[in-house]
Coordinates of C-alpha atoms in Angstrom, one line a residue:
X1 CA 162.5 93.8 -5.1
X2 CA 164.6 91.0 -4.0
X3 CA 162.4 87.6 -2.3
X4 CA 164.2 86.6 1.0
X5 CA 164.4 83.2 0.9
X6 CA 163.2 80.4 3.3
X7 CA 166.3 79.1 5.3
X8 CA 166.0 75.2 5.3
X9 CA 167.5 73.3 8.1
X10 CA 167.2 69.8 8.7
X11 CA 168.6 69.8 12.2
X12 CA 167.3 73.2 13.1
X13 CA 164.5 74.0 15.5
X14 CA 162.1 76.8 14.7
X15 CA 163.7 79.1 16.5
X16 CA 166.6 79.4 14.6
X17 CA 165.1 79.7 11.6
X18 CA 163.5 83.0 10.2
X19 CA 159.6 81.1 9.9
X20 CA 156.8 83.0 10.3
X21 CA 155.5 79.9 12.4
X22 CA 158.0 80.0 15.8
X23 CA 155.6 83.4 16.2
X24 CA 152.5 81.0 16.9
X25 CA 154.6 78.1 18.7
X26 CA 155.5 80.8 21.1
X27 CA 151.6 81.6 21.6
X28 CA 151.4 77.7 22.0
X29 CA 154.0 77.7 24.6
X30 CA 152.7 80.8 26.5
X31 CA 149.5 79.2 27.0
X32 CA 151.1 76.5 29.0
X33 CA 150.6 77.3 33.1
X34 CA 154.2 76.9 34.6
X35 CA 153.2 73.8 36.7
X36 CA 153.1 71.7 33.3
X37 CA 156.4 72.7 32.3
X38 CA 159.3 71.2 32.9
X39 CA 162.9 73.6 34.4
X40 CA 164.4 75.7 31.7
X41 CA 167.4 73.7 31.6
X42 CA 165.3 70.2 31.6
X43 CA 163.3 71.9 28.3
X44 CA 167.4 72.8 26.7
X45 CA 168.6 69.7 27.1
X46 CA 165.7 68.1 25.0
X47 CA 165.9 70.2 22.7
X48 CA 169.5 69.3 22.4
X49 CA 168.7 66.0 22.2
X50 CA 166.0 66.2 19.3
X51 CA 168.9 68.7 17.1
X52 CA 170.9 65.1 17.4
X53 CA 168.5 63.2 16.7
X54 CA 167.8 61.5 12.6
X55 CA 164.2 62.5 12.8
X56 CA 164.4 65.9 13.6
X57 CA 163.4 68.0 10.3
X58 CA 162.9 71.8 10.6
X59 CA 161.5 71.6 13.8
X60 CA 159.6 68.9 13.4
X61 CA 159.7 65.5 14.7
X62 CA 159.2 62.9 11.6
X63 CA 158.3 60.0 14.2
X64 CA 155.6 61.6 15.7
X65 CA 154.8 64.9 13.5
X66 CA 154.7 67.3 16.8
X67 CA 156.8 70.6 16.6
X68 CA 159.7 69.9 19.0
X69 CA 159.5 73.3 20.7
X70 CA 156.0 72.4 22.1
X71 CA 156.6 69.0 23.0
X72 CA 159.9 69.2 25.1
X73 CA 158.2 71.5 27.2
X74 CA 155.1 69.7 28.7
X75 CA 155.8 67.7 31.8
X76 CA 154.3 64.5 31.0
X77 CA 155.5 64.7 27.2
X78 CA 157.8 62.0 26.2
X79 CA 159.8 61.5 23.0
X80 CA 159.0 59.1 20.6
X81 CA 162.0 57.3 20.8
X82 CA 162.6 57.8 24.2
X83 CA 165.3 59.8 24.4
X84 CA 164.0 62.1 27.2
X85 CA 163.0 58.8 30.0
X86 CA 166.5 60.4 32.1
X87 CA 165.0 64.1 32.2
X88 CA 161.8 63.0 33.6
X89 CA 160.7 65.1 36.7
X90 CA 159.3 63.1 39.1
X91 CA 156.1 63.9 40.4
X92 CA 154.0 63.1 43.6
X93 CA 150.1 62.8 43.7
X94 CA 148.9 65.0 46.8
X95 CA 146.4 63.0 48.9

């Protein structure tokens, strides 16, 4: 029986590689309440910037080790190199 082999992609995110570990990032993600995420389009466009970015390496981030997936989502998550300070929401304390 023929192996399938791992696809390897430097620039790649999880997602578009056939790893049996997007499965649990999406777990990760789901667990997040909606309030701490940023927009859909907010989360693609970070992601677009960490597939340009050097230390992207298979969906990992070699400056700060987190799986890009899971970090461009959070609200108050920030990129290492801060890349993401324009796509910031900005939020207001209630008082």
């Amino acid at each position: 029986m023929e192996e399938k082999k791992k696809r390897i992609c430097k620039r790649c995110l999880l997602r578009e590689m056939e790893i049996e570990d997007y499965k649990k990032i999406e777990k990760y993600k789901d667990a997040i309440k909606e309030r701490e995420r940023v927009s859909k389009d907010i989360y693609e466009i970070r992601l677009q910037s960490c597939k340009n970015c050097e230390s992207l390496y298979e969906g990992t981030c070699n400056a700060c080790g987190c799986y890009v997936e899971l970090r461009a989502l959070g609200i108050r998550s920030d990129c290492p190199h801060g890349k993401w300070w324009l796509m910031k929401p900005v939020q207001f304390e209630d008082y």
